[in-house]
Amino acid sequence: MSRREAAGCCSAVHEMATAVEAAGRRCLRATNAGLARLGWRVVREGAKRPPLPRLDRSLRGDRVLLRRFDADDAAELVAIDSASDLRYWANWRMLATPDEARRWIQSQENQRSSGEGLVLAVVEAAADRVCGMLEVHRIDWNYGRASIGLWLIPEARGRGLMAEALAMFVRWIFSSTTLERLECLTLAENEHAIALAESCGFRREGVLRRRVMRDGHHRDAVLLSLLREDLS
């Protein structure tokens, strides 16, 4: 192929890409117009996810603190995974090796900076150890809503540590972002998690039948929510 022919091909590809992009914009505008006529929320053309806030200083309570995970937590995360029931109750992925844990920790920073999710370590202050995790994920920036996830190791339960941590976490999220609604979806049989969420202001909205899968079986889940105005 001659240089002239190659240049012609490149020009044709560029023109085709430009035409496809223009057609996409026209399609989006038509979709938005139809949604607007129905009174639905319009999808913003070219909307980008804002990054989630970076927690550079720990959030400190009376007995717990919240901070970012770092590479030094890798071995502890592996040890927690190998001796807990988190896979069932929290659907937590198991981290088999410190290297895998470090890769997971790095991936969380990428998720934060791209506006997809945020994970914080829950640290028991007296013991200076990671005892749990809080996260915000499944974020819909157009509608200002997101889901939260959490877990606490068995030996740290029953002492109000997660209630203190969750209360700090949701206040920080609402004060640091434009989110208006946080959702908590948990197994219907997980009475402790439901009571925990309700103690922090979440309201039970209903049961979603056969919503989640555990141990190869579909199980019911309870949906709870917290609005920004609920904390005012």
JSON list of C-alpha atoms in Angstrom, two decimals:
[
{"chain": "A", "resi": 1, "resn": "MET", "atom": "CA", "xyz": [0.00, 0.00, 0.00]},
{"chain": "A", "resi": 2, "resn": "SER", "atom": "CA", "xyz": [1.36, 3.39, -1.00]},
{"chain": "A", "resi": 3, "resn": "ARG", "atom": "CA", "xyz": [1.61, 6.34, 1.36]},
{"chain": "A", "resi": 4, "resn": "ARG", "atom": "CA", "xyz": [-1.19, 8.06, -0.51]},
{"chain": "A", "resi": 5, "resn": "GLU", "atom": "CA", "xyz": [-3.42, 5.00, -0.16]},
{"chain": "A", "resi": 6, "resn": "ALA", "atom": "CA", "xyz": [-2.56, 4.67, 3.54]},
{"chain": "A", "resi": 7, "resn": "ALA", "atom": "CA", "xyz": [-3.36, 8.33, 4.12]},
{"chain": "A", "resi": 8, "resn": "GLY", "atom": "CA", "xyz": [-6.66, 7.86, 2.33]},
{"chain": "A", "resi": 9, "resn": "CYS", "atom": "CA", "xyz": [-7.53, 4.90, 4.56]},
{"chain": "A", "resi": 10, "resn": "CYS", "atom": "CA", "xyz": [-6.68, 6.85, 7.73]},
{"chain": "A", "resi": 11, "resn": "SER", "atom": "CA", "xyz": [-8.82, 9.75, 6.54]},
{"chain": "A", "resi": 12, "resn": "ALA", "atom": "CA", "xyz": [-11.74, 7.42, 5.82]},
{"chain": "A", "resi": 13, "resn": "VAL", "atom": "CA", "xyz": [-11.45, 5.77, 9.25]},
{"chain": "A", "resi": 14, "resn": "HIS", "atom": "CA", "xyz": [-11.34, 9.20, 10.91]},
{"chain": "A", "resi": 15, "resn": "GLU", "atom": "CA", "xyz": [-14.42, 10.34, 9.02]},
{"chain": "A", "resi": 16, "resn": "MET", "atom": "CA", "xyz": [-16.23, 7.13, 9.96]},
{"chain": "A", "resi": 17, "resn": "ALA", "atom": "CA", "xyz": [-15.35, 7.53, 13.64]},
{"chain": "A", "resi": 18, "resn": "THR", "atom": "CA", "xyz": [-16.51, 11.16, 13.58]},
{"chain": "A", "resi": 19, "resn": "ALA", "atom": "CA", "xyz": [-19.79, 10.13, 11.96]},
{"chain": "A", "resi": 20, "resn": "VAL", "atom": "CA", "xyz": [-20.37, 7.39, 14.55]},
{"chain": "A", "resi": 21, "resn": "GLU", "atom": "CA", "xyz": [-19.65, 9.82, 17.38]},
{"chain": "A", "resi": 22, "resn": "ALA", "atom": "CA", "xyz": [-22.06, 12.38, 15.94]},
{"chain": "A", "resi": 23, "resn": "ALA", "atom": "CA", "xyz": [-24.74, 9.71, 15.50]},
{"chain": "A", "resi": 24, "resn": "GLY", "atom": "CA", "xyz": [-24.24, 8.70, 19.13]},
{"chain": "A", "resi": 25, "resn": "ARG", "atom": "CA", "xyz": [-24.74, 12.29, 20.29]},
{"chain": "A", "resi": 26, "resn": "ARG", "atom": "CA", "xyz": [-27.90, 12.60, 18.21]},
{"chain": "A", "resi": 27, "resn": "CYS", "atom": "CA", "xyz": [-29.22, 9.34, 19.67]},
{"chain": "A", "resi": 28, "resn": "LEU", "atom": "CA", "xyz": [-28.49, 10.54, 23.21]},
{"chain": "A", "resi": 29, "resn": "ARG", "atom": "CA", "xyz": [-30.23, 13.86, 22.59]},
{"chain": "A", "resi": 30, "resn": "ALA", "atom": "CA", "xyz": [-33.27, 12.04, 21.19]},
{"chain": "A", "resi": 31, "resn": "THR", "atom": "CA", "xyz": [-33.31, 9.71, 24.20]},
{"chain": "A", "resi": 32, "resn": "ASN", "atom": "CA", "xyz": [-33.06, 12.63, 26.61]},
{"chain": "A", "resi": 33, "resn": "ALA", "atom": "CA", "xyz": [-35.89, 14.44, 24.84]},
{"chain": "A", "resi": 34, "resn": "GLY", "atom": "CA", "xyz": [-38.10, 11.36, 25.16]},
{"chain": "A", "resi": 35, "resn": "LEU", "atom": "CA", "xyz": [-37.22, 10.94, 28.83]},
{"chain": "A", "resi": 36, "resn": "ALA", "atom": "CA", "xyz": [-37.93, 14.61, 29.52]},
{"chain": "A", "resi": 37, "resn": "ARG", "atom": "CA", "xyz": [-41.40, 14.31, 27.95]},
{"chain": "A", "resi": 38, "resn": "LEU", "atom": "CA", "xyz": [-42.09, 11.45, 30.37]},
{"chain": "A", "resi": 39, "resn": "GLY", "atom": "CA", "xyz": [-40.84, 13.51, 33.30]},
{"chain": "A", "resi": 40, "resn": "TRP", "atom": "CA", "xyz": [-37.82, 11.29, 33.85]},
{"chain": "A", "resi": 41, "resn": "ARG", "atom": "CA", "xyz": [-34.34, 12.40, 34.83]},
{"chain": "A", "resi": 42, "resn": "VAL", "atom": "CA", "xyz": [-32.27, 13.36, 31.79]},
{"chain": "A", "resi": 43, "resn": "VAL", "atom": "CA", "xyz": [-28.91, 11.65, 31.27]},
{"chain": "A", "resi": 44, "resn": "ARG", "atom": "CA", "xyz": [-26.27, 14.36, 30.96]},
{"chain": "A", "resi": 45, "resn": "GLU", "atom": "CA", "xyz": [-24.29, 14.21, 27.73]},
{"chain": "A", "resi": 46, "resn": "GLY", "atom": "CA", "xyz": [-20.63, 13.56, 28.48]},
{"chain": "A", "resi": 47, "resn": "ALA", "atom": "CA", "xyz": [-21.24, 13.31, 32.24]},
{"chain": "A", "resi": 48, "resn": "LYS", "atom": "CA", "xyz": [-18.19, 12.13, 34.16]},
{"chain": "A", "resi": 49, "resn": "ARG", "atom": "CA", "xyz": [-17.93, 10.57, 37.59]},
{"chain": "A", "resi": 50, "resn": "PRO", "atom": "CA", "xyz": [-16.25, 12.84, 40.12]},
{"chain": "A", "resi": 51, "resn": "PRO", "atom": "CA", "xyz": [-13.53, 11.24, 42.24]},
{"chain": "A", "resi": 52, "resn": "LEU", "atom": "CA", "xyz": [-14.50, 10.27, 45.74]},
{"chain": "A", "resi": 53, "resn": "PRO", "atom": "CA", "xyz": [-12.78, 12.17, 48.57]},
{"chain": "A", "resi": 54, "resn": "ARG", "atom": "CA", "xyz": [-9.35, 10.98, 49.64]},
{"chain": "A", "resi": 55, "resn": "LEU", "atom": "CA", "xyz": [-9.14, 10.45, 53.39]},
{"chain": "A", "resi": 56, "resn": "ASP", "atom": "CA", "xyz": [-5.66, 11.70, 54.23]},
{"chain": "A", "resi": 57, "resn": "ARG", "atom": "CA", "xyz": [-6.28, 11.96, 57.98]},
{"chain": "A", "resi": 58, "resn": "SER", "atom": "CA", "xyz": [-8.05, 9.28, 60.00]},
{"chain": "A", "resi": 59, "resn": "LEU", "atom": "CA", "xyz": [-11.58, 9.81, 61.26]},
{"chain": "A", "resi": 60, "resn": "ARG", "atom": "CA", "xyz": [-11.37, 9.20, 65.00]},
{"chain": "A", "resi": 61, "resn": "GLY", "atom": "CA", "xyz": [-14.11, 8.13, 67.37]},
{"chain": "A", "resi": 62, "resn": "ASP", "atom": "CA", "xyz": [-13.99, 7.06, 70.99]},
{"chain": "A", "resi": 63, "resn": "ARG", "atom": "CA", "xyz": [-13.00, 3.46, 70.27]},
{"chain": "A", "resi": 64, "resn": "VAL", "atom": "CA", "xyz": [-12.46, 3.17, 66.53]},
{"chain": "A", "resi": 65, "resn": "LEU", "atom": "CA", "xyz": [-10.83, 5.08, 63.72]},
{"chain": "A", "resi": 66, "resn": "LEU", "atom": "CA", "xyz": [-11.38, 4.99, 59.98]},
{"chain": "A", "resi": 67, "resn": "ARG", "atom": "CA", "xyz": [-8.46, 5.20, 57.58]},
{"chain": "A", "resi": 68, "resn": "ARG", "atom": "CA", "xyz": [-7.34, 4.08, 54.14]},
{"chain": "A", "resi": 69, "resn": "PHE", "atom": "CA", "xyz": [-5.93, 0.59, 53.74]},
{"chain": "A", "resi": 70, "resn": "ASP", "atom": "CA", "xyz": [-2.21, 0.52, 53.02]},
{"chain": "A", "resi": 71, "resn": "ALA", "atom": "CA", "xyz": [0.25, -2.14, 51.92]},
{"chain": "A", "resi": 72, "resn": "ASP", "atom": "CA", "xyz": [1.18, -2.96, 55.53]},
{"chain": "A", "resi": 73, "resn": "ASP", "atom": "CA", "xyz": [-2.36, -4.29, 56.05]},
{"chain": "A", "resi": 74, "resn": "ALA", "atom": "CA", "xyz": [-1.91, -7.06, 53.46]},
{"chain": "A", "resi": 75, "resn": "ALA", "atom": "CA", "xyz": [-0.86, -9.87, 55.80]},
{"chain": "A", "resi": 76, "resn": "GLU", "atom": "CA", "xyz": [-3.57, -8.95, 58.29]},
{"chain": "A", "resi": 77, "resn": "LEU", "atom": "CA", "xyz": [-6.24, -9.07, 55.58]},
{"chain": "A", "resi": 78, "resn": "VAL", "atom": "CA", "xyz": [-5.14, -12.56, 54.56]},
{"chain": "A", "resi": 79, "resn": "ALA", "atom": "CA", "xyz": [-5.24, -13.73, 58.19]},
{"chain": "A", "resi": 80, "resn": "ILE", "atom": "CA", "xyz": [-8.71, -12.26, 58.66]},
{"chain": "A", "resi": 81, "resn": "ASP", "atom": "CA", "xyz": [-10.00, -14.00, 55.55]},
{"chain": "A", "resi": 82, "resn": "SER", "atom": "CA", "xyz": [-8.73, -17.41, 56.57]},
{"chain": "A", "resi": 83, "resn": "ALA", "atom": "CA", "xyz": [-10.44, -17.42, 59.94]},
{"chain": "A", "resi": 84, "resn": "SER", "atom": "CA", "xyz": [-13.81, -15.74, 59.51]},
{"chain": "A", "resi": 85, "resn": "ASP", "atom": "CA", "xyz": [-17.36, -16.12, 58.22]},
{"chain": "A", "resi": 86, "resn": "LEU", "atom": "CA", "xyz": [-17.17, -13.01, 56.05]},
{"chain": "A", "resi": 87, "resn": "ARG", "atom": "CA", "xyz": [-17.68, -14.83, 52.77]},
{"chain": "A", "resi": 88, "resn": "TYR", "atom": "CA", "xyz": [-21.21, -15.81, 53.80]},
{"chain": "A", "resi": 89, "resn": "TRP", "atom": "CA", "xyz": [-22.44, -12.76, 55.69]},
{"chain": "A", "resi": 90, "resn": "ALA", "atom": "CA", "xyz": [-20.71, -10.00, 53.71]},
{"chain": "A", "resi": 91, "resn": "ASN", "atom": "CA", "xyz": [-20.07, -11.77, 50.40]},
{"chain": "A", "resi": 92, "resn": "TRP", "atom": "CA", "xyz": [-16.44, -10.76, 50.93]},
{"chain": "A", "resi": 93, "resn": "ARG", "atom": "CA", "xyz": [-13.91, -12.05, 48.42]},
{"chain": "A", "resi": 94, "resn": "MET", "atom": "CA", "xyz": [-11.14, -14.12, 49.94]},
{"chain": "A", "resi": 95, "resn": "LEU", "atom": "CA", "xyz": [-7.56, -12.83, 49.64]},
{"chain": "A", "resi": 96, "resn": "ALA", "atom": "CA", "xyz": [-5.26, -15.83, 49.57]},
{"chain": "A", "resi": 97, "resn": "THR", "atom": "CA", "xyz": [-1.80, -14.19, 49.68]},
{"chain": "A", "resi": 98, "resn": "PRO", "atom": "CA", "xyz": [-0.23, -10.89, 50.79]},
{"chain": "A", "resi": 99, "resn": "ASP", "atom": "CA", "xyz": [0.55, -10.09, 47.14]},
{"chain": "A", "resi": 100, "resn": "GLU", "atom": "CA", "xyz": [-3.09, -10.54, 46.21]},
{"chain": "A", "resi": 101, "resn": "ALA", "atom": "CA", "xyz": [-4.11, -8.36, 49.16]},
{"chain": "A", "resi": 102, "resn": "ARG", "atom": "CA", "xyz": [-1.69, -5.62, 48.08]},
{"chain": "A", "resi": 103, "resn": "ARG", "atom": "CA", "xyz": [-3.10, -5.69, 44.56]},
{"chain": "A", "resi": 104, "resn": "TRP", "atom": "CA", "xyz": [-6.60, -5.40, 46.00]},
{"chain": "A", "resi": 105, "resn": "ILE", "atom": "CA", "xyz": [-5.53, -2.42, 48.14]},
{"chain": "A", "resi": 106, "resn": "GLN", "atom": "CA", "xyz": [-4.08, -0.67, 45.09]},
{"chain": "A", "resi": 107, "resn": "SER", "atom": "CA", "xyz": [-7.20, -1.37, 43.07]},
{"chain": "A", "resi": 108, "resn": "GLN", "atom": "CA", "xyz": [-9.27, 0.42, 45.71]},
{"chain": "A", "resi": 109, "resn": "GLU", "atom": "CA", "xyz": [-7.33, 3.63, 45.17]},
{"chain": "A", "resi": 110, "resn": "ASN", "atom": "CA", "xyz": [-8.05, 3.34, 41.46]},
{"chain": "A", "resi": 111, "resn": "GLN", "atom": "CA", "xyz": [-11.75, 2.86, 42.23]},
{"chain": "A", "resi": 112, "resn": "ARG", "atom": "CA", "xyz": [-11.75, 5.96, 44.45]},
{"chain": "A", "resi": 113, "resn": "SER", "atom": "CA", "xyz": [-10.03, 8.23, 41.94]},
{"chain": "A", "resi": 114, "resn": "SER", "atom": "CA", "xyz": [-12.41, 7.14, 39.17]},
{"chain": "A", "resi": 115, "resn": "GLY", "atom": "CA", "xyz": [-15.49, 7.78, 41.33]},
{"chain": "A", "resi": 116, "resn": "GLU", "atom": "CA", "xyz": [-16.58, 4.14, 41.35]},
{"chain": "A", "resi": 117, "resn": "GLY", "atom": "CA", "xyz": [-16.22, 3.31, 45.03]},
{"chain": "A", "resi": 118, "resn": "LEU", "atom": "CA", "xyz": [-14.42, 3.92, 48.31]},
{"chain": "A", "resi": 119, "resn": "VAL", "atom": "CA", "xyz": [-13.16, 1.50, 50.96]},
{"chain": "A", "resi": 120, "resn": "LEU", "atom": "CA", "xyz": [-11.96, 2.37, 54.46]},
{"chain": "A", "resi": 121, "resn": "ALA", "atom": "CA", "xyz": [-10.44, 0.20, 57.17]},
{"chain": "A", "resi": 122, "resn": "VAL", "atom": "CA", "xyz": [-12.12, 0.07, 60.57]},
{"chain": "A", "resi": 123, "resn": "VAL", "atom": "CA", "xyz": [-9.40, 0.01, 63.22]},
{"chain": "A", "resi": 124, "resn": "GLU", "atom": "CA", "xyz": [-9.96, -0.80, 66.89]},
{"chain": "A", "resi": 125, "resn": "ALA", "atom": "CA", "xyz": [-8.05, 2.01, 68.57]},
{"chain": "A", "resi": 126, "resn": "ALA", "atom": "CA", "xyz": [-7.12, 0.19, 71.79]},
{"chain": "A", "resi": 127, "resn": "ALA", "atom": "CA", "xyz": [-5.63, -2.81, 69.96]},
{"chain": "A", "resi": 128, "resn": "ASP", "atom": "CA", "xyz": [-4.40, -0.84, 66.91]},
{"chain": "A", "resi": 129, "resn": "ARG", "atom": "CA", "xyz": [-5.63, -3.56, 64.56]},
{"chain": "A", "resi": 130, "resn": "VAL", "atom": "CA", "xyz": [-7.86, -3.73, 61.52]},
{"chain": "A", "resi": 131, "resn": "CYS", "atom": "CA", "xyz": [-11.13, -5.26, 62.66]},
{"chain": "A", "resi": 132, "resn": "GLY", "atom": "CA", "xyz": [-13.48, -4.36, 59.83]},
{"chain": "A", "resi": 133, "resn": "MET", "atom": "CA", "xyz": [-14.21, -2.51, 56.63]},
{"chain": "A", "resi": 134, "resn": "LEU", "atom": "CA", "xyz": [-16.70, 0.03, 55.33]},
{"chain": "A", "resi": 135, "resn": "GLU", "atom": "CA", "xyz": [-17.30, 0.82, 51.67]},
{"chain": "A", "resi": 136, "resn": "VAL", "atom": "CA", "xyz": [-19.50, 2.86, 49.39]},
{"chain": "A", "resi": 137, "resn": "HIS", "atom": "CA", "xyz": [-20.06, 1.35, 45.95]},
{"chain": "A", "resi": 138, "resn": "ARG", "atom": "CA", "xyz": [-22.62, 0.92, 43.14]},
{"chain": "A", "resi": 139, "resn": "ILE", "atom": "CA", "xyz": [-22.67, 4.70, 42.83]},
{"chain": "A", "resi": 140, "resn": "ASP", "atom": "CA", "xyz": [-25.14, 6.41, 40.52]},
{"chain": "A", "resi": 141, "resn": "TRP", "atom": "CA", "xyz": [-23.95, 10.02, 40.37]},
{"chain": "A", "resi": 142, "resn": "ASN", "atom": "CA", "xyz": [-26.86, 11.11, 38.15]},
{"chain": "A", "resi": 143, "resn": "TYR", "atom": "CA", "xyz": [-29.35, 10.15, 40.83]},
{"chain": "A", "resi": 144, "resn": "GLY", "atom": "CA", "xyz": [-27.14, 10.80, 43.86]},
{"chain": "A", "resi": 145, "resn": "ARG", "atom": "CA", "xyz": [-27.39, 7.33, 45.33]},
{"chain": "A", "resi": 146, "resn": "ALA", "atom": "CA", "xyz": [-24.99, 4.59, 46.37]},
{"chain": "A", "resi": 147, "resn": "SER", "atom": "CA", "xyz": [-24.82, 1.37, 48.37]},
{"chain": "A", "resi": 148, "resn": "ILE", "atom": "CA", "xyz": [-22.75, 0.68, 51.44]},
{"chain": "A", "resi": 149, "resn": "GLY", "atom": "CA", "xyz": [-21.02, -2.53, 52.44]},
{"chain": "A", "resi": 150, "resn": "LEU", "atom": "CA", "xyz": [-19.42, -3.52, 55.71]},
{"chain": "A", "resi": 151, "resn": "TRP", "atom": "CA", "xyz": [-17.91, -6.35, 57.68]},
{"chain": "A", "resi": 152, "resn": "LEU", "atom": "CA", "xyz": [-16.49, -6.87, 61.15]},
{"chain": "A", "resi": 153, "resn": "ILE", "atom": "CA", "xyz": [-14.39, -9.78, 62.36]},
{"chain": "A", "resi": 154, "resn": "PRO", "atom": "CA", "xyz": [-16.19, -12.13, 64.80]},
{"chain": "A", "resi": 155, "resn": "GLU", "atom": "CA", "xyz": [-14.06, -11.30, 67.85]},
{"chain": "A", "resi": 156, "resn": "ALA", "atom": "CA", "xyz": [-14.85, -7.58, 67.51]},
{"chain": "A", "resi": 157, "resn": "ARG", "atom": "CA", "xyz": [-18.62, -7.97, 67.38]},
{"chain": "A", "resi": 158, "resn": "GLY", "atom": "CA", "xyz": [-21.10, -7.18, 70.12]},
{"chain": "A", "resi": 159, "resn": "ARG", "atom": "CA", "xyz": [-19.21, -4.16, 71.50]},
{"chain": "A", "resi": 160, "resn": "GLY", "atom": "CA", "xyz": [-20.67, -1.35, 69.43]},
{"chain": "A", "resi": 161, "resn": "LEU", "atom": "CA", "xyz": [-17.52, -0.78, 67.38]},
{"chain": "A", "resi": 162, "resn": "MET", "atom": "CA", "xyz": [-19.21, -0.96, 63.99]},
{"chain": "A", "resi": 163, "resn": "ALA", "atom": "CA", "xyz": [-22.12, 1.22, 65.12]},
{"chain": "A", "resi": 164, "resn": "GLU", "atom": "CA", "xyz": [-19.62, 3.95, 66.01]},
{"chain": "A", "resi": 165, "resn": "ALA", "atom": "CA", "xyz": [-17.72, 3.44, 62.77]},
{"chain": "A", "resi": 166, "resn": "LEU", "atom": "CA", "xyz": [-20.81, 3.42, 60.55]},
{"chain": "A", "resi": 167, "resn": "ALA", "atom": "CA", "xyz": [-22.20, 6.61, 62.13]},
{"chain": "A", "resi": 168, "resn": "MET", "atom": "CA", "xyz": [-18.91, 8.41, 61.41]},
{"chain": "A", "resi": 169, "resn": "PHE", "atom": "CA", "xyz": [-18.72, 6.98, 57.92]},
{"chain": "A", "resi": 170, "resn": "VAL", "atom": "CA", "xyz": [-22.17, 8.04, 56.68]},
{"chain": "A", "resi": 171, "resn": "ARG", "atom": "CA", "xyz": [-21.79, 11.56, 58.08]},
{"chain": "A", "resi": 172, "resn": "TRP", "atom": "CA", "xyz": [-18.43, 11.91, 56.36]},
{"chain": "A", "resi": 173, "resn": "ILE", "atom": "CA", "xyz": [-19.80, 10.60, 53.05]},
{"chain": "A", "resi": 174, "resn": "PHE", "atom": "CA", "xyz": [-22.72, 13.01, 53.07]},
{"chain": "A", "resi": 175, "resn": "SER", "atom": "CA", "xyz": [-20.53, 15.95, 54.07]},
{"chain": "A", "resi": 176, "resn": "SER", "atom": "CA", "xyz": [-17.86, 15.15, 51.46]},
{"chain": "A", "resi": 177, "resn": "THR", "atom": "CA", "xyz": [-19.97, 14.24, 48.41]},
{"chain": "A", "resi": 178, "resn": "THR", "atom": "CA", "xyz": [-23.18, 15.24, 46.63]},
{"chain": "A", "resi": 179, "resn": "LEU", "atom": "CA", "xyz": [-24.85, 11.88, 47.34]},
{"chain": "A", "resi": 180, "resn": "GLU", "atom": "CA", "xyz": [-28.40, 12.11, 48.67]},
{"chain": "A", "resi": 181, "resn": "ARG", "atom": "CA", "xyz": [-29.21, 8.48, 49.41]},
{"chain": "A", "resi": 182, "resn": "LEU", "atom": "CA", "xyz": [-27.29, 5.53, 50.83]},
{"chain": "A", "resi": 183, "resn": "GLU", "atom": "CA", "xyz": [-28.67, 2.01, 50.58]},
{"chain": "A", "resi": 184, "resn": "CYS", "atom": "CA", "xyz": [-27.84, -1.04, 52.66]},
{"chain": "A", "resi": 185, "resn": "LEU", "atom": "CA", "xyz": [-28.79, -4.46, 51.32]},
{"chain": "A", "resi": 186, "resn": "THR", "atom": "CA", "xyz": [-28.31, -7.37, 53.69]},
{"chain": "A", "resi": 187, "resn": "LEU", "atom": "CA", "xyz": [-29.49, -10.95, 54.11]},
{"chain": "A", "resi": 188, "resn": "ALA", "atom": "CA", "xyz": [-32.93, -11.05, 55.71]},
{"chain": "A", "resi": 189, "resn": "GLU", "atom": "CA", "xyz": [-31.57, -13.53, 58.23]},
{"chain": "A", "resi": 190, "resn": "ASN", "atom": "CA", "xyz": [-28.79, -11.16, 59.30]},
{"chain": "A", "resi": 191, "resn": "GLU", "atom": "CA", "xyz": [-30.68, -9.58, 62.18]},
{"chain": "A", "resi": 192, "resn": "HIS", "atom": "CA", "xyz": [-27.54, -8.03, 63.67]},
{"chain": "A", "resi": 193, "resn": "ALA", "atom": "CA", "xyz": [-26.71, -6.12, 60.47]},
{"chain": "A", "resi": 194, "resn": "ILE", "atom": "CA", "xyz": [-30.30, -4.89, 60.16]},
{"chain": "A", "resi": 195, "resn": "ALA", "atom": "CA", "xyz": [-30.31, -3.69, 63.78]},
{"chain": "A", "resi": 196, "resn": "LEU", "atom": "CA", "xyz": [-26.93, -2.03, 63.26]},
{"chain": "A", "resi": 197, "resn": "ALA", "atom": "CA", "xyz": [-28.13, -0.08, 60.21]},
{"chain": "A", "resi": 198, "resn": "GLU", "atom": "CA", "xyz": [-31.33, 0.97, 61.96]},
{"chain": "A", "resi": 199, "resn": "SER", "atom": "CA", "xyz": [-29.36, 2.18, 65.00]},
{"chain": "A", "resi": 200, "resn": "CYS", "atom": "CA", "xyz": [-27.50, 4.56, 62.65]},
{"chain": "A", "resi": 201, "resn": "GLY", "atom": "CA", "xyz": [-30.68, 5.99, 61.15]},
{"chain": "A", "resi": 202, "resn": "PHE", "atom": "CA", "xyz": [-31.29, 3.67, 58.20]},
{"chain": "A", "resi": 203, "resn": "ARG", "atom": "CA", "xyz": [-34.96, 2.89, 57.54]},
{"chain": "A", "resi": 204, "resn": "ARG", "atom": "CA", "xyz": [-36.19, -0.50, 56.45]},
{"chain": "A", "resi": 205, "resn": "GLU", "atom": "CA", "xyz": [-37.90, -0.27, 53.06]},
{"chain": "A", "resi": 206, "resn": "GLY", "atom": "CA", "xyz": [-38.83, -3.88, 52.46]},
{"chain": "A", "resi": 207, "resn": "VAL", "atom": "CA", "xyz": [-37.85, -7.44, 51.66]},
{"chain": "A", "resi": 208, "resn": "LEU", "atom": "CA", "xyz": [-36.50, -8.33, 48.23]},
{"chain": "A", "resi": 209, "resn": "ARG", "atom": "CA", "xyz": [-37.39, -11.96, 47.73]},
{"chain": "A", "resi": 210, "resn": "ARG", "atom": "CA", "xyz": [-34.67, -14.29, 46.48]},
{"chain": "A", "resi": 211, "resn": "ARG", "atom": "CA", "xyz": [-32.47, -11.26, 45.78]},
{"chain": "A", "resi": 212, "resn": "VAL", "atom": "CA", "xyz": [-29.02, -12.64, 46.71]},
{"chain": "A", "resi": 213, "resn": "MET", "atom": "CA", "xyz": [-27.15, -15.90, 46.27]},
{"chain": "A", "resi": 214, "resn": "ARG", "atom": "CA", "xyz": [-25.34, -17.67, 49.10]},
{"chain": "A", "resi": 215, "resn": "ASP", "atom": "CA", "xyz": [-23.99, -21.20, 49.13]},
{"chain": "A", "resi": 216, "resn": "GLY", "atom": "CA", "xyz": [-25.68, -21.89, 45.82]},
{"chain": "A", "resi": 217, "resn": "HIS", "atom": "CA", "xyz": [-29.14, -20.85, 47.04]},
{"chain": "A", "resi": 218, "resn": "HIS", "atom": "CA", "xyz": [-31.24, -17.75, 46.40]},
{"chain": "A", "resi": 219, "resn": "ARG", "atom": "CA", "xyz": [-32.04, -15.93, 49.63]},
{"chain": "A", "resi": 220, "resn": "ASP", "atom": "CA", "xyz": [-34.21, -13.02, 50.69]},
{"chain": "A", "resi": 221, "resn": "ALA", "atom": "CA", "xyz": [-32.62, -9.66, 51.42]},
{"chain": "A", "resi": 222, "resn": "VAL", "atom": "CA", "xyz": [-33.71, -6.58, 53.32]},
{"chain": "A", "resi": 223, "resn": "LEU", "atom": "CA", "xyz": [-33.23, -3.13, 51.81]},
{"chain": "A", "resi": 224, "resn": "LEU", "atom": "CA", "xyz": [-32.61, -0.18, 54.14]},
{"chain": "A", "resi": 225, "resn": "SER", "atom": "CA", "xyz": [-31.87, 3.42, 53.20]},
{"chain": "A", "resi": 226, "resn": "LEU", "atom": "CA", "xyz": [-30.54, 6.62, 54.71]},
{"chain": "A", "resi": 227, "resn": "LEU", "atom": "CA", "xyz": [-31.16, 10.05, 53.21]},
{"chain": "A", "resi": 228, "resn": "ARG", "atom": "CA", "xyz": [-29.03, 13.13, 53.69]},
{"chain": "A", "resi": 229, "resn": "GLU", "atom": "CA", "xyz": [-32.00, 14.86, 55.34]},
{"chain": "A", "resi": 230, "resn": "ASP", "atom": "CA", "xyz": [-32.34, 12.02, 57.86]},
{"chain": "A", "resi": 231, "resn": "LEU", "atom": "CA", "xyz": [-29.17, 13.24, 59.57]},
{"chain": "A", "resi": 232, "resn": "SER", "atom": "CA", "xyz": [-30.17, 16.90, 59.74]}
]
